[in-house]
Coordinates of N, CA and C in Angstrom, one line a residue:
M1 N 98.0 70.6 119.0 CA 97.9 72.0 118.5 C 97.1 72.1 117.2
I2 N 97.5 71.3 116.2 CA 96.7 71.4 115.0 C 95.8 70.2 114.9
S3 N 94.7 70.3 114.3 CA 93.7 69.2 114.2 C 94.2 68.2 113.2
P4 N 93.6 67.0 113.2 CA 93.9 66.0 112.2 C 93.6 66.5 110.8
K5 N 92.5 67.2 110.7 CA 92.2 67.8 109.3 C 93.3 68.7 108.9
S6 N 93.8 69.6 109.7 CA 94.9 70.5 109.3 C 96.1 69.7 109.0
Q7 N 96.4 68.7 109.8 CA 97.6 67.9 109.6 C 97.6 67.3 108.2
L8 N 96.4 66.7 107.8 CA 96.3 66.1 106.4 C 96.5 67.2 105.3
L9 N 95.9 68.3 105.5 CA 96.1 69.4 104.5 C 97.5 69.9 104.5
F10 N 98.1 70.0 105.7 CA 99.5 70.4 105.8 C 100.4 69.4 105.0
E11 N 100.2 68.1 105.2 CA 101.0 67.1 104.5 C 100.8 67.2 103.0
E12 N 99.6 67.4 102.6 CA 99.4 67.6 101.1 C 100.1 68.8 100.6
L13 N 100.1 69.9 101.4 CA 100.8 71.1 100.9 C 102.3 70.8 100.8
I14 N 102.9 70.2 101.8 CA 104.3 69.9 101.8 C 104.7 69.0 100.6
A15 N 103.9 68.0 100.3 CA 104.1 67.1 99.1 C 104.0 67.9 97.8
A16 N 103.0 68.8 97.7 CA 102.9 69.7 96.5 C 104.0 70.6 96.4
L17 N 104.5 71.2 97.5 CA 105.6 72.1 97.4 C 106.9 71.4 97.0
K18 N 107.1 70.2 97.5 CA 108.2 69.4 97.1 C 108.2 69.1 95.6
D19 N 107.0 68.7 95.1 CA 106.8 68.4 93.7 C 107.1 69.6 92.8
A20 N 106.8 70.8 93.3 CA 107.0 72.0 92.6 C 108.4 72.6 92.8
E21 N 109.2 71.8 93.6 CA 110.6 72.2 93.9 C 110.7 73.5 94.6
L22 N 109.7 73.8 95.5 CA 109.7 75.0 96.3 C 110.3 74.7 97.7
Y23 N 111.6 74.4 97.7 CA 112.2 73.8 98.9 C 112.3 74.9 100.0
D24 N 112.5 76.1 99.7 CA 112.5 77.2 100.7 C 111.2 77.2 101.5
N25 N 110.1 77.1 100.8 CA 108.8 77.0 101.5 C 108.7 75.7 102.3
V26 N 109.2 74.6 101.8 CA 109.1 73.4 102.5 C 109.9 73.5 103.8
R27 N 111.1 74.1 103.7 CA 111.9 74.3 104.9 C 111.2 75.2 106.0
D28 N 110.6 76.3 105.5 CA 110.0 77.2 106.4 C 108.8 76.5 107.1
F29 N 107.9 75.8 106.3 CA 106.8 75.2 106.9 C 107.2 74.1 107.9
N30 N 108.2 73.3 107.6 CA 108.7 72.3 108.5 C 109.3 72.8 109.7
M31 N 110.0 74.0 109.6 CA 110.5 74.6 110.8 C 109.4 75.1 111.7
W32 N 108.4 75.7 111.2 CA 107.3 76.1 112.0 C 106.5 74.9 112.6
A33 N 106.4 73.9 111.9 CA 105.7 72.7 112.4 C 106.5 72.0 113.5
S34 N 107.8 72.2 113.5 CA 108.6 71.5 114.5 C 108.2 72.1 115.9
T35 N 107.6 73.2 116.0 CA 107.2 73.8 117.3 C 106.1 73.0 117.9
F36 N 105.4 72.2 117.1 CA 104.2 71.5 117.7 C 104.6 70.4 118.7
S37 N 105.8 70.0 118.7 CA 106.2 68.9 119.6 C 106.8 69.5 120.9
T38 N 106.7 70.9 121.0 CA 107.2 71.5 122.2 C 106.1 71.8 123.2
N39 N 106.4 72.3 124.4 CA 105.4 72.7 125.3 C 105.1 74.2 125.3
D40 N 105.8 74.9 124.4 CA 105.7 76.3 124.3 C 104.4 76.7 123.5
Q41 N 103.3 77.0 124.2 CA 102.1 77.3 123.6 C 102.2 78.6 122.7
T42 N 102.9 79.6 123.2 CA 103.0 80.8 122.5 C 103.7 80.6 121.2
A43 N 104.8 79.7 121.2 CA 105.5 79.4 119.9 C 104.6 78.7 119.0
K44 N 103.8 77.8 119.5 CA 102.9 77.0 118.6 C 101.9 77.9 117.9
I45 N 101.3 78.8 118.7 CA 100.3 79.8 118.1 C 101.0 80.7 117.1
A46 N 102.2 81.1 117.4 CA 102.9 82.0 116.4 C 103.2 81.2 115.1
A47 N 103.6 79.9 115.3 CA 103.9 79.1 114.1 C 102.7 78.9 113.2
V48 N 101.5 78.6 113.9 CA 100.3 78.5 113.1 C 99.9 79.8 112.4
R49 N 100.1 80.9 113.0 CA 99.9 82.2 112.4 C 100.8 82.4 111.2
K50 N 102.1 82.0 111.3 CA 103.0 82.2 110.2 C 102.6 81.3 109.0
M51 N 102.2 80.1 109.4 CA 101.8 79.1 108.3 C 100.6 79.6 107.6
K52 N 99.7 80.1 108.4 CA 98.4 80.6 107.8 C 98.7 81.8 106.9
D53 N 99.6 82.7 107.3 CA 99.9 83.9 106.5 C 100.6 83.4 105.2
R54 N 101.5 82.5 105.3 CA 102.2 82.0 104.1 C 101.3 81.3 103.1
C55 N 100.2 80.7 103.6 CA 99.3 80.0 102.7 C 98.4 81.0 102.0
H56 N 98.5 82.3 102.1 CA 97.7 83.2 101.5 C 97.8 83.0 99.9
P57 N 96.6 82.9 99.3 CA 96.6 82.7 97.8 C 97.5 83.7 97.0
K58 N 97.7 84.9 97.5 CA 98.5 85.8 96.8 C 100.0 85.4 96.8
L59 N 100.4 84.6 97.8 CA 101.8 84.2 97.9 C 102.0 82.8 97.2
L60 N 101.1 81.9 97.4 CA 101.2 80.6 96.8 C 100.2 80.2 95.7
G61 N 99.2 81.1 95.5 CA 98.2 80.8 94.6 C 98.5 80.7 93.1
D62 N 99.6 81.4 92.7 CA 100.0 81.4 91.4 C 100.8 80.1 91.0
Y63 N 101.3 79.4 92.0 CA 102.1 78.2 91.7 C 101.1 77.1 91.2
R64 N 101.6 76.3 90.4 CA 100.8 75.2 89.9 C 101.0 74.0 90.8
L65 N 100.5 74.1 92.0 CA 100.7 73.0 93.0 C 99.7 71.9 92.7
S66 N 100.2 70.7 92.8 CA 99.3 69.5 92.6 C 98.5 69.2 93.9
V67 N 97.4 69.9 94.1 CA 96.6 69.7 95.3 C 95.2 69.4 94.9
K68 N 94.5 68.8 95.8 CA 93.0 68.5 95.6 C 92.2 69.8 95.8
G69 N 91.6 70.3 94.8 CA 90.7 71.5 95.0 C 89.6 71.5 93.9
N70 N 88.7 72.4 94.1 CA 87.6 72.4 93.2 C 87.6 73.7 92.4
G71 N 86.7 73.8 91.4 CA 86.5 75.0 90.7 C 87.6 75.3 89.7
S72 N 87.6 76.6 89.2 CA 88.6 77.0 88.2 C 90.0 77.2 88.8
Y73 N 90.1 77.4 90.1 CA 91.4 77.7 90.7 C 91.5 76.7 91.9
P74 N 91.9 75.5 91.6 CA 91.9 74.5 92.7 C 93.0 74.8 93.8
V75 N 94.1 75.4 93.4 CA 95.1 75.8 94.3 C 94.6 76.8 95.3
V76 N 93.9 77.8 94.8 CA 93.3 78.9 95.7 C 92.3 78.2 96.6
E77 N 91.4 77.4 96.1 CA 90.4 76.7 96.9 C 91.1 75.9 98.0
F78 N 92.1 75.1 97.7 CA 92.9 74.3 98.6 C 93.5 75.2 99.7
L79 N 94.1 76.3 99.3 CA 94.8 77.2 100.3 C 93.7 77.8 101.2
E80 N 92.6 78.2 100.7 CA 91.5 78.7 101.5 C 91.0 77.7 102.6
R81 N 90.9 76.4 102.1 CA 90.5 75.4 103.1 C 91.6 75.2 104.2
L82 N 92.9 75.3 103.8 CA 94.0 75.2 104.8 C 94.0 76.4 105.7
I83 N 93.8 77.6 105.2 CA 93.7 78.8 106.1 C 92.6 78.6 107.0
N84 N 91.4 78.2 106.5 CA 90.2 78.1 107.4 C 90.5 77.1 108.5
S85 N 91.1 76.0 108.1 CA 91.4 74.9 109.1 C 92.4 75.4 110.2
F86 N 93.4 76.1 109.7 CA 94.4 76.7 110.7 C 93.7 77.7 111.6
S87 N 92.8 78.5 111.0 CA 92.0 79.5 111.8 C 91.2 78.9 112.9
E88 N 90.5 77.8 112.5 CA 89.7 77.0 113.5 C 90.6 76.5 114.6
D89 N 91.8 76.0 114.3 CA 92.7 75.6 115.3 C 93.1 76.7 116.2
L90 N 93.4 77.9 115.7 CA 93.8 79.0 116.5 C 92.7 79.5 117.4
N91 N 91.4 79.4 116.9 CA 90.3 79.8 117.7 C 90.0 78.9 118.9
K92 N 90.5 77.7 118.8 CA 90.3 76.7 119.9 C 91.3 77.0 121.0
Q93 N 92.3 77.8 120.8 CA 93.4 78.1 121.8 C 92.9 79.1 122.8

């Protein structure tokens, strides 16, 4: 369902959220990701959409997450890459 690129970015996000002690977000993302091992395509698509929405810079961009990014706002740049990667995955469905 999600590409290897999205998987790597997702794992980096989870690690950064744990470092920032944002455990509610970790729980939510892991709950959504758990649908990837099912055969329910509709649930998988819904989960990716929820993760994509939660990655919006207005929701997570103000946190000082330790992620790889460029420019003055590396967290925002990272989240935009993750959103774009999730969007590409959705468009392949």
